[in-house]
Structures are given as C-alpha cells and as structure tokens.
C-alpha cells in the first residue's frame, strides 16, 4: 500500500513538473514576444526620427540654396599694421591685427588711425583722439538674409576699416519739429542731423569724413580717404577697406559695372537713396535747413542706383571671384551702410 502511494506521488510529481515547465515556457514565450514588440516600436520611432531628420535636412538645403554663405576664410586673415602717426592731433602708434580662427574673424586694435588726420579738437568737434581697447569678432561664413538690421551708435557697431577705426555713419545730432532747438549730441529731437552732405551744422569732420566722439574714439562717417590712399585705391581698382559686423566685406567707391562680371569696366558705385518728394509738414523749414540736412530727407528707391538699402550688392570682387554679398562706401548718401543684411553674432 505504501509502495502504491509512492508511485501515485511520483506520477503526481511528474505531472506537476510537466505543468510547471509548460507554464514557464509559455511565460518566457510571452516575455520574448513582448520584447519583440518593444524592438518593433523602437524601430518605428527610429524610422520616424530618420524621416524627420531627412525632412529637416531637405528643408535646410532649400533654405541654404536661397541664403547660401561664402566663406571669407583665407582673405586678409593675417592683416597686421603698426604705424606711428605723426599727425599733430595723434602722435601715437596705430595698431590693428586681424586673424582668423575657429570659424571667426578677430580684430584687436587701438582705434588710432594710420593716416593723416585733421586738427582735433576743433570748433565743430571739441574732442581729442585717445587710444581705445577694440576687440571684435565676426563670422567667416556670412549668410545674406532678407532682413535689414539697423546698426550704428547705441544699436551696435556697423563694422571696422582694416586699420581698426570704427564705422559710424549716423550722428547723435537732432532738431525738434520747429527747428529752433537743435543739439549735435543730444539725440532727443525727431529729426536726425547728417554729418555729411549738408552745410547747416558743423560736426568738425576732417578730410577723411571722420571726427572724434567724446570718449576719444576717432571714427568714419563716410569715405576714409586717407586710408584708401594708403591702399593705393584708384578709379581702375576695386579696393577692399574693411569688414562689416555680419562678416561681409566693405569696398570703397569703385566696382565692376556689371556686378557679376570681373571683365566689365570699373565705375563709381552709387547708392540708391534719393531726396524725398513728399516733404513732411512737421519738418523744420527747408528754407533754413535744405533737404539733405536730416536722415529723414532721404528715401530708398530701388533701382535708382547700384546698391540695396544697406549699400550692398551681390557680385564678384578681386578677393571673391565667385561672387559674394558686399558693401560699399559711396560718395552719395548713405556714404556708409546704415544696416547689414547678414546675421550678426
């Protein structure tokens, strides 16, 4: 009887083991099936992400085709100047060093001009030239955009001439609507006085279309004649003179008559601003202040000159034979660009 119970127990034990193994196998199969679902889901997510990346890349390619950049690396990346300026208003050494590193163009300078300057202080400008601590960096891969960003004065530096002297075409001078209250430094009135091209106010600019800010910073409002002469600029030469804050180059006065043809003749490049035809009734009397006295007297008229609203255009230059967006200093308003078309760092 005892032996029979043992056999019965063995049979039951075997049956239990078989059931247990079956249960474990089913559980493992289920678990493996669940992991397989997880792998499938991961694969699906990766495919979606890949598709999204692909779509984004395609979009970026389309955008970049509209706003392509041209590398400026290798162009004037080792420009260095150290020249003692014997002008009576200076008696100091002009130092400027440009370099290219890590995708950026760097400037270290002291703001002292390297050419003859006028007498400062003078009747129209009571300030003395002092050495500055100038450090700036611009991208080597500038991208032209459809947006014009106004710079100058408190809005930020427009750019620098190669000698390390700042470009700042506008002034802080203003008049109120009556024209009875004008201040060359106050910046409080609604009518912005121009430094160049008018004879109603004297900002004490020298033959380089430059003068000195209260802090001693010599800066250009227009064509830097002394520097252009040092660069041997002439009517048969396209002369680079500096870099704008968006990384695009700046040229002086002359360019190719056909923007994208370096074999075309060289001509004087003109801006596309004209005097307004409808004068505001709130403007100070034009009998006292002729048109051209204020920045508001000028309006951009597309196609009336060679350049866009920022005094720039796309075309070939000696440094960029494949073409690049670039700016010009011009003898006509706005003299230097008042805005930039590239992205500012």
Short mmCIF file of C-alpha atoms in Angstrom, two decimals:
data_model
loop_
_atom_site.label_atom_id
_atom_site.label_comp_id
_atom_site.label_asym_id
_atom_site.label_seq_id
_atom_site.Cartn_x
_atom_site.Cartn_y
_atom_site.Cartn_z
CA UNK A 1 0.00 0.00 0.00
CA UNK A 2 2.86 2.26 0.90
CA UNK A 3 4.55 1.40 -2.40
CA UNK A 4 1.35 2.29 -4.29
CA UNK A 5 1.16 5.66 -2.56
CA UNK A 6 4.76 6.29 -3.53
CA UNK A 7 4.05 5.51 -7.18
CA UNK A 8 0.99 7.72 -7.08
CA UNK A 9 3.04 10.57 -5.56
CA UNK A 10 5.74 10.13 -8.21
CA UNK A 11 3.17 10.27 -11.00
CA UNK A 12 1.62 13.39 -9.49
CA UNK A 13 5.07 14.96 -9.01
CA UNK A 14 6.00 14.28 -12.65
CA UNK A 15 2.70 15.73 -13.80
CA UNK A 16 3.30 18.83 -11.67
CA UNK A 17 6.80 19.24 -13.09
CA UNK A 18 5.44 18.93 -16.62
CA UNK A 19 2.78 21.57 -15.89
CA UNK A 20 5.38 23.84 -14.29
CA UNK A 21 7.72 23.54 -17.26
CA UNK A 22 4.86 24.21 -19.65
CA UNK A 23 3.87 27.30 -17.68
CA UNK A 24 7.45 28.58 -17.67
CA UNK A 25 7.80 28.01 -21.40
CA UNK A 26 4.57 29.90 -22.07
CA UNK A 27 5.69 32.73 -19.77
CA UNK A 28 9.09 33.01 -21.48
CA UNK A 29 7.47 32.96 -24.90
CA UNK A 30 5.14 35.71 -23.82
CA UNK A 31 8.05 37.72 -22.42
CA UNK A 32 10.09 37.25 -25.58
CA UNK A 33 7.08 38.29 -27.63
CA UNK A 34 6.75 41.42 -25.51
CA UNK A 35 10.48 42.31 -26.05
CA UNK A 36 9.96 41.80 -29.76
CA UNK A 37 7.14 44.36 -29.65
CA UNK A 38 9.48 46.78 -27.88
CA UNK A 39 12.11 46.30 -30.60
CA UNK A 40 9.49 46.85 -33.27
CA UNK A 41 8.34 50.06 -31.56
CA UNK A 42 11.92 51.30 -31.25
CA UNK A 43 12.49 50.57 -34.90
CA UNK A 44 9.37 52.52 -35.79
CA UNK A 45 10.46 55.51 -33.69
CA UNK A 46 13.91 55.48 -35.28
CA UNK A 47 12.33 55.40 -38.73
CA UNK A 48 10.13 58.39 -37.84
CA UNK A 49 13.12 60.25 -36.44
CA UNK A 50 15.14 59.44 -39.55
CA UNK A 51 12.28 60.65 -41.69
CA UNK A 52 12.02 63.83 -39.67
CA UNK A 53 15.77 64.44 -39.94
CA UNK A 54 15.57 63.82 -43.64
CA UNK A 55 12.71 66.27 -43.98
CA UNK A 56 14.54 68.87 -41.90
CA UNK A 57 17.71 68.40 -43.92
CA UNK A 58 15.74 68.82 -47.10
CA UNK A 59 14.22 71.99 -45.70
CA UNK A 60 17.64 73.25 -44.64
CA UNK A 61 19.02 72.54 -48.10
CA UNK A 62 16.19 74.52 -49.63
CA UNK A 63 16.79 77.39 -47.23
CA UNK A 64 20.53 77.32 -47.80
CA UNK A 65 20.03 77.42 -51.54
CA UNK A 66 18.18 80.70 -51.02
CA UNK A 67 20.64 82.01 -48.44
CA UNK A 68 23.98 80.49 -49.35
CA UNK A 69 27.10 81.53 -47.49
CA UNK A 70 30.52 82.16 -48.97
CA UNK A 71 33.49 81.52 -46.72
CA UNK A 72 35.74 84.52 -46.21
CA UNK A 73 38.42 82.37 -44.58
CA UNK A 74 41.82 83.00 -46.16
CA UNK A 75 41.03 86.58 -47.15
CA UNK A 76 43.07 89.13 -45.18
CA UNK A 77 43.32 86.72 -42.27
CA UNK A 78 46.81 87.92 -41.45
CA UNK A 79 46.34 91.67 -41.90
CA UNK A 80 48.52 93.50 -39.40
CA UNK A 81 49.54 97.12 -39.15
CA UNK A 82 51.64 99.05 -36.70
CA UNK A 83 52.32 102.57 -37.89
CA UNK A 84 53.39 105.63 -35.94
CA UNK A 85 51.08 108.52 -36.81
CA UNK A 86 52.89 111.85 -36.78
CA UNK A 87 49.76 113.93 -37.21
CA UNK A 88 49.71 116.77 -34.71
CA UNK A 89 46.42 115.53 -33.29
CA UNK A 90 47.71 111.99 -32.82
CA UNK A 91 51.41 111.40 -32.09
CA UNK A 92 50.68 107.76 -31.37
CA UNK A 93 51.08 104.34 -32.96
CA UNK A 94 48.21 102.86 -34.91
CA UNK A 95 47.89 99.15 -34.12
CA UNK A 96 45.47 96.77 -35.82
CA UNK A 97 45.65 93.00 -36.17
CA UNK A 98 43.11 90.78 -37.96
CA UNK A 99 43.23 86.99 -37.65
CA UNK A 100 41.01 84.01 -38.47
CA UNK A 101 40.43 81.15 -36.06
CA UNK A 102 37.66 78.68 -35.17
CA UNK A 103 35.31 79.98 -37.84
CA UNK A 104 35.62 83.61 -36.80
CA UNK A 105 37.49 86.73 -37.90
CA UNK A 106 39.08 88.55 -34.97
CA UNK A 107 40.18 92.16 -34.61
CA UNK A 108 42.42 93.60 -31.93
CA UNK A 109 43.15 97.29 -32.36
CA UNK A 110 43.66 100.56 -30.54
CA UNK A 111 41.49 102.75 -32.79
CA UNK A 112 44.31 105.10 -33.74
CA UNK A 113 44.18 105.96 -37.47
CA UNK A 114 47.20 105.14 -39.62
CA UNK A 115 46.89 108.18 -41.92
CA UNK A 116 46.98 111.95 -41.65
CA UNK A 117 44.04 113.43 -39.77
CA UNK A 118 42.64 116.91 -39.27
CA UNK A 119 43.03 119.10 -36.22
CA UNK A 120 41.24 117.87 -33.11
CA UNK A 121 39.81 119.44 -31.05
CA UNK A 122 38.34 122.00 -33.45
CA UNK A 123 35.46 124.47 -33.47
CA UNK A 124 32.92 121.90 -34.56
CA UNK A 125 34.36 118.97 -32.60
CA UNK A 126 35.78 119.63 -29.12
CA UNK A 127 37.15 116.12 -28.58
CA UNK A 128 40.69 114.72 -28.52
CA UNK A 129 41.78 111.43 -30.12
CA UNK A 130 42.62 108.81 -27.50
CA UNK A 131 43.75 105.22 -27.75
CA UNK A 132 40.92 102.66 -27.47
CA UNK A 133 40.72 98.99 -26.50
CA UNK A 134 38.98 97.47 -29.51
CA UNK A 135 38.16 93.77 -29.79
CA UNK A 136 35.65 92.37 -32.26
CA UNK A 137 34.86 89.04 -33.88
CA UNK A 138 32.79 88.25 -36.98
CA UNK A 139 31.79 85.02 -38.67
CA UNK A 140 33.86 83.63 -41.54
CA UNK A 141 30.70 82.15 -43.05
CA UNK A 142 28.35 85.13 -43.50
CA UNK A 143 24.83 84.45 -44.77
CA UNK A 144 22.81 87.06 -46.64
CA UNK A 145 19.24 87.31 -45.37
CA UNK A 146 16.15 89.19 -46.47
CA UNK A 147 16.23 91.23 -43.27
CA UNK A 148 18.00 94.57 -42.91
CA UNK A 149 19.28 95.10 -39.37
CA UNK A 150 19.93 98.73 -38.46
CA UNK A 151 23.14 99.35 -36.56
CA UNK A 152 25.22 102.32 -35.52
CA UNK A 153 25.51 104.33 -32.33
CA UNK A 154 23.88 102.59 -29.35
CA UNK A 155 22.44 99.87 -31.64
CA UNK A 156 25.89 98.40 -32.24
CA UNK A 157 28.97 98.85 -34.39
CA UNK A 158 28.45 98.63 -38.15
CA UNK A 159 31.98 97.46 -38.81
CA UNK A 160 35.63 98.45 -38.89
CA UNK A 161 38.04 99.65 -41.52
CA UNK A 162 41.14 97.45 -41.74
CA UNK A 163 43.13 99.94 -39.67
CA UNK A 164 40.84 99.27 -36.71
CA UNK A 165 38.91 102.53 -36.92
CA UNK A 166 35.16 102.27 -36.38
CA UNK A 167 32.48 102.98 -38.99
CA UNK A 168 29.55 105.01 -37.62
CA UNK A 169 27.74 106.89 -40.36
CA UNK A 170 24.90 108.45 -38.34
CA UNK A 171 25.13 111.13 -35.64
CA UNK A 172 23.51 111.86 -32.29
CA UNK A 173 22.56 115.33 -33.51
CA UNK A 174 18.85 116.17 -33.78
CA UNK A 175 16.35 119.01 -34.15
CA UNK A 176 12.78 119.28 -32.94
CA UNK A 177 9.95 119.94 -35.38
CA UNK A 178 10.29 123.71 -35.08
CA UNK A 179 13.98 123.61 -35.91
CA UNK A 180 14.58 126.14 -33.15
CA UNK A 181 16.00 123.55 -30.79
CA UNK A 182 18.88 121.55 -32.24
CA UNK A 183 21.62 119.69 -30.42
CA UNK A 184 24.59 117.99 -32.08
CA UNK A 185 24.92 115.45 -29.26
CA UNK A 186 21.54 115.30 -27.53
CA UNK A 187 19.73 112.75 -29.69
CA UNK A 188 16.39 113.99 -28.28
CA UNK A 189 14.70 115.55 -31.30
CA UNK A 190 12.75 113.76 -34.02
CA UNK A 191 14.91 114.95 -36.95
CA UNK A 192 18.34 113.29 -37.19
CA UNK A 193 21.08 115.59 -38.46
CA UNK A 194 23.52 114.21 -41.03
CA UNK A 195 27.26 114.73 -40.56
CA UNK A 196 27.94 114.91 -44.31
CA UNK A 197 26.25 116.43 -47.34
CA UNK A 198 24.81 119.47 -45.54
CA UNK A 199 26.10 122.91 -44.57
CA UNK A 200 23.71 123.90 -41.80
CA UNK A 201 25.67 122.24 -38.99
CA UNK A 202 29.38 121.74 -38.42
CA UNK A 203 30.42 118.42 -36.91
CA UNK A 204 34.10 119.20 -37.33
CA UNK A 205 34.82 116.33 -39.71
CA UNK A 206 38.22 116.19 -41.39
CA UNK A 207 39.21 115.29 -44.97
CA UNK A 208 38.67 111.61 -44.10
CA UNK A 209 34.99 112.29 -43.33
CA UNK A 210 35.77 111.46 -39.72
CA UNK A 211 35.78 113.12 -36.33
CA UNK A 212 36.07 112.20 -32.64
CA UNK A 213 33.49 111.04 -30.14
CA UNK A 214 33.52 112.40 -26.56
CA UNK A 215 35.39 109.29 -25.38
CA UNK A 216 38.21 109.98 -27.82
CA UNK A 217 37.19 107.44 -30.49
CA UNK A 218 38.10 108.60 -33.98
CA UNK A 219 35.51 107.17 -36.42
CA UNK A 220 34.36 107.44 -40.03
CA UNK A 221 31.06 108.87 -41.23
CA UNK A 222 31.99 108.46 -44.87
CA UNK A 223 34.77 107.69 -47.32
CA UNK A 224 38.07 107.12 -45.40
CA UNK A 225 40.16 109.00 -47.94
CA UNK A 226 43.49 108.77 -46.12
CA UNK A 227 43.23 105.02 -45.67
CA UNK A 228 42.18 104.49 -49.29
CA UNK A 229 45.24 106.43 -50.38
CA UNK A 230 47.45 104.17 -48.27
CA UNK A 231 45.86 101.18 -50.00
CA UNK A 232 46.60 102.80 -53.37
CA UNK A 233 42.95 102.89 -54.26
CA UNK A 234 42.17 104.33 -57.68
CA UNK A 235 39.49 104.51 -60.35
CA UNK A 236 40.86 101.39 -62.05
CA UNK A 237 40.93 99.27 -58.92
CA UNK A 238 38.31 97.61 -56.71
CA UNK A 239 39.64 98.21 -53.20
CA UNK A 240 38.60 96.34 -50.07
CA UNK A 241 38.75 98.56 -46.97
CA UNK A 242 37.10 96.70 -44.11
CA UNK A 243 34.62 94.22 -42.69
CA UNK A 244 31.01 94.73 -41.64
CA UNK A 245 29.72 93.28 -38.38
CA UNK A 246 27.89 90.49 -40.23
CA UNK A 247 31.18 89.26 -41.73
CA UNK A 248 30.75 90.62 -45.25
CA UNK A 249 33.49 92.77 -46.84
CA UNK A 250 33.35 96.50 -47.49
CA UNK A 251 34.76 98.17 -50.61
CA UNK A 252 35.42 101.81 -51.47
CA UNK A 253 33.78 103.80 -54.22
CA UNK A 254 34.61 101.68 -57.28
CA UNK A 255 33.21 98.37 -58.51
CA UNK A 256 32.53 96.43 -61.67
CA UNK A 257 29.90 97.98 -63.92
CA UNK A 258 28.33 94.54 -64.29
CA UNK A 259 28.14 93.11 -60.80
CA UNK A 260 28.87 89.51 -61.76
CA UNK A 261 31.42 90.19 -64.50
CA UNK A 262 35.01 90.92 -63.49
CA UNK A 263 35.87 91.67 -67.12
CA UNK A 264 33.43 94.59 -67.22
CA UNK A 265 34.67 98.13 -66.79
CA UNK A 266 35.15 99.64 -63.33
CA UNK A 267 32.89 102.55 -62.43
CA UNK A 268 31.88 104.73 -59.49
CA UNK A 269 29.27 102.86 -57.48
CA UNK A 270 26.26 104.88 -56.34
CA UNK A 271 23.75 104.35 -53.55
CA UNK A 272 20.03 104.03 -54.24
CA UNK A 273 18.76 106.79 -51.97
CA UNK A 274 17.01 109.90 -53.28
CA UNK A 275 15.71 113.04 -51.62
CA UNK A 276 12.07 112.66 -50.61
CA UNK A 277 9.49 114.08 -52.97
CA UNK A 278 6.79 114.47 -50.32
CA UNK A 279 8.20 116.59 -47.52
CA UNK A 280 6.57 116.13 -44.12
CA UNK A 281 4.61 119.13 -42.88
CA UNK A 282 6.23 118.67 -39.46
CA UNK A 283 9.75 119.04 -40.87
CA UNK A 284 11.77 122.10 -39.88
CA UNK A 285 11.67 124.72 -42.61
CA UNK A 286 13.60 123.75 -45.73
CA UNK A 287 14.34 127.46 -46.23
CA UNK A 288 16.55 127.21 -43.15
CA UNK A 289 17.59 123.57 -43.41
CA UNK A 290 17.72 122.45 -47.07
CA UNK A 291 16.72 118.92 -48.00
CA UNK A 292 19.56 116.56 -47.21
CA UNK A 293 20.19 118.04 -43.78
CA UNK A 294 18.33 115.24 -41.99
CA UNK A 295 18.39 111.47 -42.39
CA UNK A 296 14.61 111.58 -42.88
CA UNK A 297 15.15 113.64 -46.04
CA UNK A 298 16.34 110.52 -47.82
CA UNK A 299 14.36 107.52 -49.05
CA UNK A 300 15.46 104.28 -50.62
CA UNK A 301 14.37 103.97 -54.26
CA UNK A 302 15.13 100.50 -55.58
CA UNK A 303 16.99 100.55 -58.88
CA UNK A 304 17.86 104.25 -58.74
CA UNK A 305 21.47 103.35 -58.02
CA UNK A 306 23.68 100.27 -57.89
CA UNK A 307 23.05 99.17 -54.32
CA UNK A 308 20.34 97.94 -51.97
CA UNK A 309 19.00 99.66 -48.86
CA UNK A 310 22.13 98.66 -46.90
CA UNK A 311 24.50 100.00 -49.58
CA UNK A 312 25.39 96.48 -50.68
CA UNK A 313 25.01 94.10 -53.59
CA UNK A 314 25.92 90.58 -54.69
CA UNK A 315 28.74 90.38 -57.19
CA UNK A 316 32.32 89.41 -57.91
CA UNK A 317 35.34 91.17 -56.43
CA UNK A 318 39.09 90.55 -56.72
CA UNK A 319 39.04 88.69 -53.40
CA UNK A 320 35.85 86.76 -54.22
CA UNK A 321 35.88 85.84 -57.93
CA UNK A 322 32.89 83.52 -57.46
CA UNK A 323 30.83 86.35 -56.03
CA UNK A 324 29.71 87.45 -52.57
CA UNK A 325 27.38 89.94 -50.95
CA UNK A 326 29.42 93.04 -50.11
CA UNK A 327 29.06 96.68 -49.08
CA UNK A 328 30.39 99.95 -50.48
CA UNK A 329 31.45 103.28 -49.09
CA UNK A 330 29.93 105.77 -51.53
CA UNK A 331 30.21 109.45 -52.27
CA UNK A 332 26.42 109.69 -52.15
CA UNK A 333 24.06 109.06 -49.27
CA UNK A 334 24.20 106.92 -47.13
CA UNK A 335 28.05 107.16 -47.50
CA UNK A 336 28.50 104.01 -45.41
CA UNK A 337 25.92 101.31 -44.81
CA UNK A 338 23.41 102.09 -42.07
CA UNK A 339 22.23 98.49 -41.84
CA UNK A 340 23.52 94.98 -42.54
CA UNK A 341 21.89 92.15 -44.46
CA UNK A 342 23.70 89.26 -42.79
CA UNK A 343 23.22 87.67 -39.39
CA UNK A 344 25.08 89.45 -36.59
CA UNK A 345 26.83 87.33 -33.99
#
